[in-house]
XYZ file of C-alpha atoms in Angstrom:
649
model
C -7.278 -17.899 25.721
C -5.138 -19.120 22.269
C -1.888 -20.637 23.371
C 0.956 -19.312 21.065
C 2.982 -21.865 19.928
C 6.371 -20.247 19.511
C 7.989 -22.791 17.376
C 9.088 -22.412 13.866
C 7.983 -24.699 10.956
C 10.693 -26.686 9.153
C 9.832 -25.551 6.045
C 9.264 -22.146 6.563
C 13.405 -22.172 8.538
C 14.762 -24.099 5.907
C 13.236 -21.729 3.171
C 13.554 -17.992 4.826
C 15.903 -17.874 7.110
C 19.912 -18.732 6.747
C 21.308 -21.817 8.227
C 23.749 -19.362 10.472
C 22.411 -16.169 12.128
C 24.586 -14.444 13.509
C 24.580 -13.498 17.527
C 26.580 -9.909 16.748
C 24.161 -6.970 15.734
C 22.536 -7.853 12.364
C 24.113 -6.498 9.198
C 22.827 -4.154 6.698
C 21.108 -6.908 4.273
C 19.354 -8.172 7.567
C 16.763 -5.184 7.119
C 17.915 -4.230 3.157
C 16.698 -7.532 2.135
C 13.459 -8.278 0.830
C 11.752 -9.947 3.655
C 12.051 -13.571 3.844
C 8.008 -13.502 4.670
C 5.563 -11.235 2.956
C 2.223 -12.536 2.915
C -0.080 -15.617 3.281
C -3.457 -16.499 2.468
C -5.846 -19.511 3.732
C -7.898 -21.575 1.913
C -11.958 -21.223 2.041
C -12.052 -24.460 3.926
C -8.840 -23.452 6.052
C -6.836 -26.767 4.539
C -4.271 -25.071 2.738
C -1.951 -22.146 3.787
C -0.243 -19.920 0.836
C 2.784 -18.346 1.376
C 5.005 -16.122 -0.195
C 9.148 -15.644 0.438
C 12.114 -14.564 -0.844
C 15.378 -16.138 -0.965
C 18.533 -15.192 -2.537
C 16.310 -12.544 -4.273
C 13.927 -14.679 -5.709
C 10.405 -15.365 -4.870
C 8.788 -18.611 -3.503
C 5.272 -19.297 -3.559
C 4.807 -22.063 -0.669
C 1.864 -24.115 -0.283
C 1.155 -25.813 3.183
C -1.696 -27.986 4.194
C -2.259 -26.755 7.449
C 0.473 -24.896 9.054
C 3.492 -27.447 8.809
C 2.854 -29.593 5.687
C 4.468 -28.748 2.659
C 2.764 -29.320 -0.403
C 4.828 -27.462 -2.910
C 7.278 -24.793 -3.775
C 7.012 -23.104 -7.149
C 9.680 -20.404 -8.106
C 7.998 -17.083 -9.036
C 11.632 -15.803 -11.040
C 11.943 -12.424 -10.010
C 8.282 -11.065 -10.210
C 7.305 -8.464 -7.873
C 4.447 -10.363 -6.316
C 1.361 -7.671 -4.755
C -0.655 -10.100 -3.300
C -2.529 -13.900 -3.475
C -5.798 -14.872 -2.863
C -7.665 -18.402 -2.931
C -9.976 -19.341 -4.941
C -11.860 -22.259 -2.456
C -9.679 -24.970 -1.884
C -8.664 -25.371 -5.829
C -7.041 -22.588 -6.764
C -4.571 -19.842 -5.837
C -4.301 -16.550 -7.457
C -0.600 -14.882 -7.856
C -0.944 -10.729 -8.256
C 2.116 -9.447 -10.168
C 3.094 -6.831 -11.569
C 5.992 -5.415 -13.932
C 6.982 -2.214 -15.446
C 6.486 -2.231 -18.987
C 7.837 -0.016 -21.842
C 4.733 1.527 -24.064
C 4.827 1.983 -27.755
C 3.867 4.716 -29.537
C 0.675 6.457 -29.172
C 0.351 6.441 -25.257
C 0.519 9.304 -22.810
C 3.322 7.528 -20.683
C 6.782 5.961 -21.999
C 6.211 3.599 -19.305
C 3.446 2.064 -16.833
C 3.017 -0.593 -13.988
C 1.069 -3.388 -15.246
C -0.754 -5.616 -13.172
C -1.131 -9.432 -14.265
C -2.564 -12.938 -12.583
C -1.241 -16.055 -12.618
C -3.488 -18.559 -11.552
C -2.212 -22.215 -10.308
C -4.394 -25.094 -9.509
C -3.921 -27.212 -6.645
C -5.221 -30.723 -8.458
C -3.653 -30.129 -11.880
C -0.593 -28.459 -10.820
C -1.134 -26.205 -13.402
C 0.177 -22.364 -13.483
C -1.890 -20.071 -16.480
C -1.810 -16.325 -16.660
C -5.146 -14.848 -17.242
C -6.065 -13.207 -20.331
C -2.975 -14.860 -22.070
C -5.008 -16.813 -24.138
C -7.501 -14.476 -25.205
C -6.107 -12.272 -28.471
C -9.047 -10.039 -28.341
C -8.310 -8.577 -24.999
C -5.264 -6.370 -23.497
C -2.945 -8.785 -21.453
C -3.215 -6.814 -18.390
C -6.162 -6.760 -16.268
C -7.296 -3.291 -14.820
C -9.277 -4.695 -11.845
C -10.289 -7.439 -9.504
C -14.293 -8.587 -8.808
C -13.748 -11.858 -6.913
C -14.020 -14.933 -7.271
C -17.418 -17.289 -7.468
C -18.535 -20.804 -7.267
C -21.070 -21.899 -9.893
C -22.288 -24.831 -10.851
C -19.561 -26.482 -9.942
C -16.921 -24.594 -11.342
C -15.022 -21.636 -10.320
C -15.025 -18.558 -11.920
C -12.541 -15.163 -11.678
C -13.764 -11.915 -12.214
C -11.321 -9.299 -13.854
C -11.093 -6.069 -15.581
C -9.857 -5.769 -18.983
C -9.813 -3.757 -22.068
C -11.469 -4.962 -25.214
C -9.032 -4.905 -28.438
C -10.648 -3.645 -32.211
C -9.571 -5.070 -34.912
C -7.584 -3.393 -36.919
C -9.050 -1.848 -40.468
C -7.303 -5.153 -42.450
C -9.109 -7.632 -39.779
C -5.943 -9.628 -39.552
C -5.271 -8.317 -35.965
C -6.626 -6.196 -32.641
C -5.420 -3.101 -31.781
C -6.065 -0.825 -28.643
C -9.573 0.776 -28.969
C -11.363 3.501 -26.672
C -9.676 2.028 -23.756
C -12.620 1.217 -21.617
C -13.182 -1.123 -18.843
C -14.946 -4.722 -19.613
C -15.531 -7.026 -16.857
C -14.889 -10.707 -17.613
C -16.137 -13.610 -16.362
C -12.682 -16.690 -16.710
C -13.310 -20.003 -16.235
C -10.501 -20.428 -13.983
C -10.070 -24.002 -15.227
C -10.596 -23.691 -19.021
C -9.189 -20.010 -19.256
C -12.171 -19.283 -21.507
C -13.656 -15.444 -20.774
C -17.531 -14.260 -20.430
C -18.549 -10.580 -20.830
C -20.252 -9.388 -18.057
C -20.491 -5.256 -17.740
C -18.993 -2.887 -19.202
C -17.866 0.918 -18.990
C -20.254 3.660 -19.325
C -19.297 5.665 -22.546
C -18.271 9.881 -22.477
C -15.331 11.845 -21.685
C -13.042 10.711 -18.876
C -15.483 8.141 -17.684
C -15.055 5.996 -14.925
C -17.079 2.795 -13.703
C -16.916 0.309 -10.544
C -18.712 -2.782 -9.655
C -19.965 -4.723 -6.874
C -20.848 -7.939 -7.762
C -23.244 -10.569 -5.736
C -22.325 -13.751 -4.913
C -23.585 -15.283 -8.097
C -20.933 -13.386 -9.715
C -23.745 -10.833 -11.252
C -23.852 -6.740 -11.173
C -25.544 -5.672 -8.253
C -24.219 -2.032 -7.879
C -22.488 -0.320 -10.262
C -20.590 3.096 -10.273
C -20.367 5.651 -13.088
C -18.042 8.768 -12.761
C -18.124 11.585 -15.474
C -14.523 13.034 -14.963
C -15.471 16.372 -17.002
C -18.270 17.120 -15.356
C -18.097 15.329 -11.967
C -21.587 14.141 -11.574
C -21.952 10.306 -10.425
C -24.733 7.914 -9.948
C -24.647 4.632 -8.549
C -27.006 1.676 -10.124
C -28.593 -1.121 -9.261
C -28.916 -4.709 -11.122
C -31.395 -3.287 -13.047
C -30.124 0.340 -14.381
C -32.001 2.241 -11.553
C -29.950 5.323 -10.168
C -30.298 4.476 -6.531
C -27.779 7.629 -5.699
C -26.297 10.283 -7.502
C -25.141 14.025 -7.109
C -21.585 15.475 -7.897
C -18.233 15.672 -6.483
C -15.555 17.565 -9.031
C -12.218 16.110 -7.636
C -13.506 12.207 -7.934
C -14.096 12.037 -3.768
C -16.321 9.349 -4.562
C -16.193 5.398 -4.510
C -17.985 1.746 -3.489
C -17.439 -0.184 -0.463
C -19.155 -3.337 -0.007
C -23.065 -4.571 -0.259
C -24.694 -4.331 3.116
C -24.564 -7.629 5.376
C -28.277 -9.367 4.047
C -26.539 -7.835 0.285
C -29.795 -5.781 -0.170
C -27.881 -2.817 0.585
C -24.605 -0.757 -0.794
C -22.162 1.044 1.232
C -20.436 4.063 -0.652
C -18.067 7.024 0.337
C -18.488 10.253 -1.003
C -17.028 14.156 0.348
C -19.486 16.760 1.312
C -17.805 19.188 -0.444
C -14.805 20.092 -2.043
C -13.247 20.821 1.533
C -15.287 18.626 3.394
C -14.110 15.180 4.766
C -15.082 11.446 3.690
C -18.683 10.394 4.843
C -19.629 6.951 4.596
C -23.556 6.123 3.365
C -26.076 3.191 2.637
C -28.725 2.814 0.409
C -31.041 0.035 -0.587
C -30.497 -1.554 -3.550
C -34.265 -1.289 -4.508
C -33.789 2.321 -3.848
C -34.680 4.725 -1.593
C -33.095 8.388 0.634
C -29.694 7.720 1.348
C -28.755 7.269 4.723
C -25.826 8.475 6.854
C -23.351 5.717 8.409
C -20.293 5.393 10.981
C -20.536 9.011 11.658
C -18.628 8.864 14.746
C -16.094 5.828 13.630
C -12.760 6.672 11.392
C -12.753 3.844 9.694
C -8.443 2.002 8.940
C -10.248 -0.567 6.953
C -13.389 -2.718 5.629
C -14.166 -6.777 6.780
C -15.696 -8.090 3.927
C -16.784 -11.591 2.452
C -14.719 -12.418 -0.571
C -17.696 -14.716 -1.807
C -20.313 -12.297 -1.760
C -19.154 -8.694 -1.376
C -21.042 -8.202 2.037
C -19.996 -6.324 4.942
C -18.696 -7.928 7.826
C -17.131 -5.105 9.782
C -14.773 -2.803 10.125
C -11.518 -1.377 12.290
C -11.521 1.825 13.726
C -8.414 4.007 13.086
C -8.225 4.680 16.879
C -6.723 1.268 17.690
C -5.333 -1.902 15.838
C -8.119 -3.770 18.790
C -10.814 -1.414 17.819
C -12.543 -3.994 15.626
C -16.075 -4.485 14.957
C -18.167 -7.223 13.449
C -21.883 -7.456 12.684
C -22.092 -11.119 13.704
C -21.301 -11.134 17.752
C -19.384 -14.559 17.106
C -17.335 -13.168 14.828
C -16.879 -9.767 17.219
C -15.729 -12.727 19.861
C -13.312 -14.432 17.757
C -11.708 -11.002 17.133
C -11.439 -10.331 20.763
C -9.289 -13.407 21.469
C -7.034 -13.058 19.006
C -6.485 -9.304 19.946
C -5.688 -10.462 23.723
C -4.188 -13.530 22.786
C -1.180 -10.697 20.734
C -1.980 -7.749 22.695
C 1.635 -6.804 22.969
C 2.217 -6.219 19.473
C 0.205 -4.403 16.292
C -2.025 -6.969 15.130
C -3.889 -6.834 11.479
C -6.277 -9.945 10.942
C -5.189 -10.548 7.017
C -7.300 -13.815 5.847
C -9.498 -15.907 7.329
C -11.298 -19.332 5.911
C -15.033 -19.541 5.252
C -16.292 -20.161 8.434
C -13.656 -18.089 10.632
C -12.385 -20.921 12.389
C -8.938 -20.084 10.964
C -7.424 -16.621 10.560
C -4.259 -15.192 9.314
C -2.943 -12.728 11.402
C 0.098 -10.471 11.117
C 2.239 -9.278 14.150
C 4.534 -6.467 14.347
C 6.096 -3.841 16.834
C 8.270 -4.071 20.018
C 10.027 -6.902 19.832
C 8.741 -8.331 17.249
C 10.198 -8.196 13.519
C 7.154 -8.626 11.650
C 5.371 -12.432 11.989
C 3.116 -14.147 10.696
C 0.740 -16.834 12.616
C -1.950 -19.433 11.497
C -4.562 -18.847 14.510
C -7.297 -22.271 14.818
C -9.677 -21.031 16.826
C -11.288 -24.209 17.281
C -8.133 -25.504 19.295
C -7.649 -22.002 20.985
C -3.637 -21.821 19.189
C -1.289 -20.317 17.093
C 0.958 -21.754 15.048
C 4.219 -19.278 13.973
C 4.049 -19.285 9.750
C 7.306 -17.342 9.270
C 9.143 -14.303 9.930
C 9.741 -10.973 7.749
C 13.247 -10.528 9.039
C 14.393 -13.495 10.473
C 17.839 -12.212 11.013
C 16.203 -9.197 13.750
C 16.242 -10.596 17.382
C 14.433 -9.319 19.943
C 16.666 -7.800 21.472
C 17.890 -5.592 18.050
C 14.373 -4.308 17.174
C 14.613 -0.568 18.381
C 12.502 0.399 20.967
C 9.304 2.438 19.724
C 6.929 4.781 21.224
C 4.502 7.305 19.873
C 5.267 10.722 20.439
C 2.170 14.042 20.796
C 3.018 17.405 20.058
C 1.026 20.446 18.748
C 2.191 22.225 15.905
C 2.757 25.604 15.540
C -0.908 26.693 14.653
C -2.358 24.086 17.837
C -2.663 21.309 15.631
C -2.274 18.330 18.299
C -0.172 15.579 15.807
C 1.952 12.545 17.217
C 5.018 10.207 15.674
C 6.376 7.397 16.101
C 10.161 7.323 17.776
C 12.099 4.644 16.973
C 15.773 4.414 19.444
C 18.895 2.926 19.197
C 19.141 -0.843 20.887
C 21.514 -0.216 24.085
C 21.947 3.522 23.998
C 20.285 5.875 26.934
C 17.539 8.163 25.178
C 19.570 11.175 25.447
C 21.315 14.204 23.030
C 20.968 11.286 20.441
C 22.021 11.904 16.779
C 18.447 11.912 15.121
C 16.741 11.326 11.180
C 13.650 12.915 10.513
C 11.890 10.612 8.571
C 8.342 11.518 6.953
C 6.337 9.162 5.522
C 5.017 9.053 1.601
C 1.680 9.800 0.425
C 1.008 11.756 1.657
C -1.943 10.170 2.890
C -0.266 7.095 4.677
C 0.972 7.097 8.507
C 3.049 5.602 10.846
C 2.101 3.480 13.676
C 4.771 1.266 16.177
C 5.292 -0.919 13.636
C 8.492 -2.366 12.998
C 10.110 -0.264 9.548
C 12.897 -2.028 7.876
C 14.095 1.440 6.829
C 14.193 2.944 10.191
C 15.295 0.171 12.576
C 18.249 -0.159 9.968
C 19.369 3.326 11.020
C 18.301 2.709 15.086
C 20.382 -0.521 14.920
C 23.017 2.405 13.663
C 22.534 4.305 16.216
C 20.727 6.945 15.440
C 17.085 8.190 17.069
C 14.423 8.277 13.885
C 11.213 10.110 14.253
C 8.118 9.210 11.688
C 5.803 12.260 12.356
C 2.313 11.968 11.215
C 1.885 15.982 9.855
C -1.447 16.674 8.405
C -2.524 14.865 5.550
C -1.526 12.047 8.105
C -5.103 9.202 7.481
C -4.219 8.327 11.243
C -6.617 10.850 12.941
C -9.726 11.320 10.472
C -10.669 12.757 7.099
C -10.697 16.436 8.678
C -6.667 15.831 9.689
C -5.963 14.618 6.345
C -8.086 17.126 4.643
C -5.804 20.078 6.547
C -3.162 19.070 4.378
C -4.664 20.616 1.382
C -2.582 23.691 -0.010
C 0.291 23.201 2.567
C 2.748 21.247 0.984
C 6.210 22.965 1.784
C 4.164 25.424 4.561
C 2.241 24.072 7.295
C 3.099 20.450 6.666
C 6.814 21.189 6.504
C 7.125 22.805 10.040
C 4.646 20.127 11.026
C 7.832 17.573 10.656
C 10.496 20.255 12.377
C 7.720 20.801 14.969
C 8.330 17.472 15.758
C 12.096 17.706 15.796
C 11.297 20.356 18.401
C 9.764 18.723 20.683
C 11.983 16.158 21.030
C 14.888 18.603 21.285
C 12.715 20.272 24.084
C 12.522 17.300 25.568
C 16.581 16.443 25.585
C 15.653 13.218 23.536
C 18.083 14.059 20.415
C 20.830 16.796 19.686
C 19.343 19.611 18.160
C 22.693 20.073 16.396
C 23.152 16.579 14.977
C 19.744 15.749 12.562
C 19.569 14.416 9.369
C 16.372 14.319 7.110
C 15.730 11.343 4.797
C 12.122 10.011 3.528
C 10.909 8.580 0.078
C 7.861 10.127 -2.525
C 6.334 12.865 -0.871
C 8.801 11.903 2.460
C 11.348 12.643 -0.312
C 9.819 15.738 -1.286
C 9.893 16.700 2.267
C 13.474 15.887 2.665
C 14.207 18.462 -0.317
C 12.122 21.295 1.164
C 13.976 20.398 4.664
C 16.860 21.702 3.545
C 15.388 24.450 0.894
C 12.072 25.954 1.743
C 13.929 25.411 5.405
C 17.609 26.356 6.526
C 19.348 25.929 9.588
C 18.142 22.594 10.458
C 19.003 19.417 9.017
C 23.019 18.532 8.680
C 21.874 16.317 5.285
C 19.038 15.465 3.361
C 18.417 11.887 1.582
C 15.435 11.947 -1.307
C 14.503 8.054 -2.500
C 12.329 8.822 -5.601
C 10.902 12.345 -4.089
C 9.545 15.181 -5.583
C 12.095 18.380 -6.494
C 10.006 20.323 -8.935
C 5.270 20.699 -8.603
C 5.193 22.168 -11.875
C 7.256 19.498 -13.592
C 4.957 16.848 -11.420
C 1.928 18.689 -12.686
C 2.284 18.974 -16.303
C 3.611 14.966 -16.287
C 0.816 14.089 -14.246
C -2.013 15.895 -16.239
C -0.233 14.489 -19.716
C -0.126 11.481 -18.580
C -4.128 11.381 -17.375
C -5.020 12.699 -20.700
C -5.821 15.715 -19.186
C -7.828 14.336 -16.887
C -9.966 17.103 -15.524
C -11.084 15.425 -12.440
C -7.194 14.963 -11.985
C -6.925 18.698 -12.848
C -8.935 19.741 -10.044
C -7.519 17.660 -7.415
C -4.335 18.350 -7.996
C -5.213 22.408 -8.250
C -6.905 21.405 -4.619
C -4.202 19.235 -2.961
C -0.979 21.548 -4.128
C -1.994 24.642 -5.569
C -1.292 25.814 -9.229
C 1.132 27.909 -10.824
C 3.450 30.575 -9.572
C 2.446 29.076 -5.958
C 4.152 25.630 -6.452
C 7.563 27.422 -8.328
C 7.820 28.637 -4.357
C 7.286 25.200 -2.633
C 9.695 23.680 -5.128
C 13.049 22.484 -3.959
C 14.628 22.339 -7.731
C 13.576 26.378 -8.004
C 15.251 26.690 -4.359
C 18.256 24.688 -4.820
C 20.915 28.034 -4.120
C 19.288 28.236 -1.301
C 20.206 24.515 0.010
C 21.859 25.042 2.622
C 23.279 20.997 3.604
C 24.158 18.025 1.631
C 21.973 16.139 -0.283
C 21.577 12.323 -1.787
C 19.440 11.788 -4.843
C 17.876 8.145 -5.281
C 15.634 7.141 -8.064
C 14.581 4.156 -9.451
C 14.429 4.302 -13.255
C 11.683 2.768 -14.152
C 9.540 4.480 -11.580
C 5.950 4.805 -13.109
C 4.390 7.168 -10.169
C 7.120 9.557 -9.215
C 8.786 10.225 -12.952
C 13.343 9.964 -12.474
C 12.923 13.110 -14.172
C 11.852 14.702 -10.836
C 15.872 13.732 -9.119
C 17.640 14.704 -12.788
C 15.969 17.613 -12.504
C 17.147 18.544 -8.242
C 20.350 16.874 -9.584
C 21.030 19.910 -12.512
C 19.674 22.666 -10.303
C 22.161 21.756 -7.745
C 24.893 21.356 -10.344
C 24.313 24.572 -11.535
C 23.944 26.329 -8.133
C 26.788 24.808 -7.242
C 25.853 22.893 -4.139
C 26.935 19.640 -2.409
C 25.133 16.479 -3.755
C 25.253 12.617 -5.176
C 23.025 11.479 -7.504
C 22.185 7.133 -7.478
C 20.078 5.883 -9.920
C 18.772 2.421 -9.505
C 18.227 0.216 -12.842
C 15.235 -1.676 -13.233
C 13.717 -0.658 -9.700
C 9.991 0.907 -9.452
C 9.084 3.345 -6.912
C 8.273 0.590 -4.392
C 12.105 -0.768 -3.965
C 10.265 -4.029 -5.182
C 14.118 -5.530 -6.059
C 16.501 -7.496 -3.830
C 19.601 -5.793 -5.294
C 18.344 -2.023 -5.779
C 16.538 -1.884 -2.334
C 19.951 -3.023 -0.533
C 22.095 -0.577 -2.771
C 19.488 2.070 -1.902
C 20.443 1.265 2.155
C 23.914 1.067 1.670
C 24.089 4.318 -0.632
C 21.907 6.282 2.828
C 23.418 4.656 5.421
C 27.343 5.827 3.727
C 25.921 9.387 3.262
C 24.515 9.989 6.369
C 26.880 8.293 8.541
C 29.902 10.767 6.877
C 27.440 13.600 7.026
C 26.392 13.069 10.395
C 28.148 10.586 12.675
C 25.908 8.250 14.936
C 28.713 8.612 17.440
């Protein structure tokens, strides 16, 4: 059995959490915060930990030789940071990404680009890639690993190729199709190594072997739909057609003479995972019993490893039994809590694991399983006790049609489970759920006082591609009273006070909290939207502009929502005389996925219908709440509107 060592490290107490913490209940910035913890990644040889933090707003990238050594601290500024990765022992890679403002000529006035610093361990060095290289777009489009060769390492990246312009004297953006590079992570220099398939609305993904060359290789015609995957040598090893892009790679098989791929069965059929050799053959049929939450695979070679069933976070399976052991352990060893295995080193003798759930604020552990221990990293909230994390259970009900659905209730610390003041709060997506996990958002309004309930409605990825595929042409219908279905049963159940319910959520949960209180009456005492939908037409035309008119965009969004006279009657902004509570409007302006235009436009239709409402929108923030400042202001602004619109005592 692993002995937890419940200790905190020096560095990571002096670094994340305040010298004082208060015994009283936490305050508002305890869960508005960023979290002081918000990932790690170990070394291929498991000597060196990386960690990143926040304090004060800012982000720290830690390095740790083992679990209590510091190494160094570098100051990341104020970059929203999306994840790191090692490259062996010599490198660690720093995913960021920004919101830029683009010139004339593009689709978009604005986009979220992605960037990587990379900073090496020996030299101390910190170089973005592609910075030096004039002939390609600084901003890389995707990521292919990272491989050892002859001695050096070497990153793999998406870019986009620049023309030169008709004068020669400088590049300009050309067709704007995918190259993958080869960077010399210690030179910065750049190979070609594939690039996209030419035609209309093409698309193209790679698999790469552990040499760091193609071995399968994806090409999508958006007009058309058809796809064929190829091997290292140009053979079409599978192909047929999906219209709506339901169609993708997963990993080489295990011995890498295979590939794994997802594809639909039709355009109302759910996700079916296959495998076919890469010397060809019939495709066959995989996992057909098995929802799959998410892929093991080796960074240095693209194989499978194994996978985690959707059922269970200790549903995990391995190919190699001594891996399948290892993963046993460590599920026992935190079998209290939700546990997500998030790195491991080369020869899984040290993992990264994440904990989160009843009584437990989100922490992070460096597991040796040689030793049988953990060692405590860090923790996401370090100001959230034990005792203040909300209790949380998960909650079945059927919906009206039969539908059997669940959700996850969150309660009050210290208050009886009974004619509770309640928030309905769906999730984004929509194709995301809720599990007992502990939610900054909704343990801030428990710690209030207040019951929340996440409910997983169809479209939910918690119970199988045939759940989430019911979804499709129900936004505002069936999906809708899936959420007050929910609110039912726990009335039913004397849980909360069917007179004293709130609904807030954010994107489509936002979207949801508009049709609450449109598309629905008679339920909800207020509404709160954080970047949510208001009007499908408006989201339609912006989307398909923005795609070029993407037909494979086209058709799934004619699929997933419906097209045109149908979505002016699922849209809140066409609705808003009929709102029948007050609402809060919260956007961040420089969000690149749901456009502000979306709350300006629920903000004049309420205006003009003369209803109750506030409109906050947040400078410089994305549609993730990736900023200290505008994340807390965002809390502040719900928690004020809510608590005057319906009092937690």
């Amino acid at each position: 059995m692993i002995k937890l060592l419940s200790r905190a490290i020096m560095l990571i107490g002096l670094l994340l959490i305040d010298p004082a913490i208060s015994i009283a209940q936490p305050p508002l910035s305890a869960y508005g915060k960023l979290p002081g913890f918000e990932t790690a990644a170990i070394s291929r040889s498991g000597k060196y930990v990386a960690i990143i933090g926040t304090l004060n707003g800012k982000k720290q990238l830690m390095i740790l030789e083992g679990a209590t050594k510091p190494l160094r601290i570098i100051e990341l500024d104020n970059f929203k940071v999306r994840d790191i990765e090692w490259a062996g022992d010599e490198y660690i890679l720093i995913v960021i990404s920004q919101t830029e403002a683009l010139g004339f000529g593009f689709t978009a006035d604005k986009a979220e680009l992605t960037q990587i610093l990379v900073h090496g361990i020996s030299n101390n060095k910190t170089e973005w890639v592609f910075r030096k290289q004039k002939s390609i777009a600084n901003t890389i489009i995707g990521r292919y690993g990272t491989r050892l060769l002859d001695g050096k390492w070497k990153g793999y990246f998406g870019g986009m190729s620049l023309d030169r312009d008709a004068r020669g004297t400088s590049f300009e953006l050309g067709d704007n199709s995918e190259t993958v590079f080869q960077i010399d992570l210690e030179k910065m220099y750049d190979r070609q190594v594939d690039k996209q398939k030419p035609g209309a609305n093409a698309y193209s993904d790679w698999l790469l072997d552990g040499q760091g060359s193609v071995a399968a290789k994806l090409n999508y015609q958006g007009d058309s739909g058809k796809w064929s995957i190829e091997n290292s040598g140009g053979q079409s090893i599978a192909d047929a057609s999906n219209p709506n892009g339901e169609i993708g790679l997963i990993a080489l098989g295990s011995d890498g003479a295979s590939v794994f791929y997802y594809r639909s069965e039709g355009d109302n059929e759910a996700h079916s995972v296959y495998e076919v050799a890469l010397a060809g053959g019939e495709p066959v049929r995989r996992f057909e019993n098995d929802s799959i939450d998410r892929w093991y695979i080796d960074p240095r070679s693209n194989q499978l490893l194994g996978y985690r069933k959707k059922s269970g976070a200790d549903q995990m399976v391995f190919f190699d039994p001594r891996l399948t052991k290892a993963a046993t352990n460590i599920r026992r060893a935190f079998s209290k809590y939700h546990m997500r295995l998030e790195d491991w080193n080369q020869d899984f003798t040290k993992v990264v694991v994440s904990t989160s759930g009843n009584g437990d604020a989100g922490s992070w552990w460096l597991v040796d399983l040689t030793n049988m221990r953990a060692e405590q990293l860090g923790s996401e909230y370090p100001q959230v006790r034990i005792e203040d994390v909300g209790k949380m259970e998960l909650i079945s009900y059927t919906a009206q049609d039969g539908l059997k659905m669940d959700g996850v209730l969150t309660l009050p610390p210290g208050r009886e489970a009974k004619n509770l003041p309640a928030i309905m709060f769906p999730h984004g997506g929509p194709a995301a759920h809720d599990d007992i996990r502990f939610d900054w958002w909704a343990q801030a309004f428990a710690a209030s006082g207040y019951a929340v309930f996440q409910p997983n409605f169809r479209g939910s990825t918690n119970r199988g591609a045939t759940f989430q595929k019911a979804s499709e042409g129900e936004w505002g219908r069936k999906m809708q009273t899936d959420i007050s279905d929910g609110m039912a049963e726990l009335v039913k159940s004397g849980i909360i006070d069917r007179k004293r319910v709130c609904i807030m959520g954010a994107s489509y949960g936002g979207y949801a909290a508009l049709a609450g209180v449109t598309l629905q009456q008679g339920l909800y005492r207020c509404a709160v939207s954080v970047a949510g939908i208001s009007d499908l037409n408006l989201m339609y035309r912006d989307d398909v502009k923005i795609s070029g008119r993407n037909k494979t965009l086209i058709r799934s969004l004619r699929s997933e929502i419906g097209k045109g006279r149908s979505l002016t009657e699922i849209s809140p902004a066409r609705l808003a005389d009929q709102a029948d509570a007050p609402i809060l409007l919260i956007h961040g302006k420089d969000d690149t996925v749901v456009l502000y235009n979306q709350s300006q436009t629920m903000a004049d239709a309420l205006k003009d219908a003369g209803k109750p409402f506030e409109f906050l929108g947040l400078e410089g923030e994305d549609h993730w709440l990736s900023s200290a400042d505008t994340r807390l202001k965002m809390l502040e602004a719900s928690m004020s509107f809510i608590m005057r619109n319906n009092p937690p005592h």
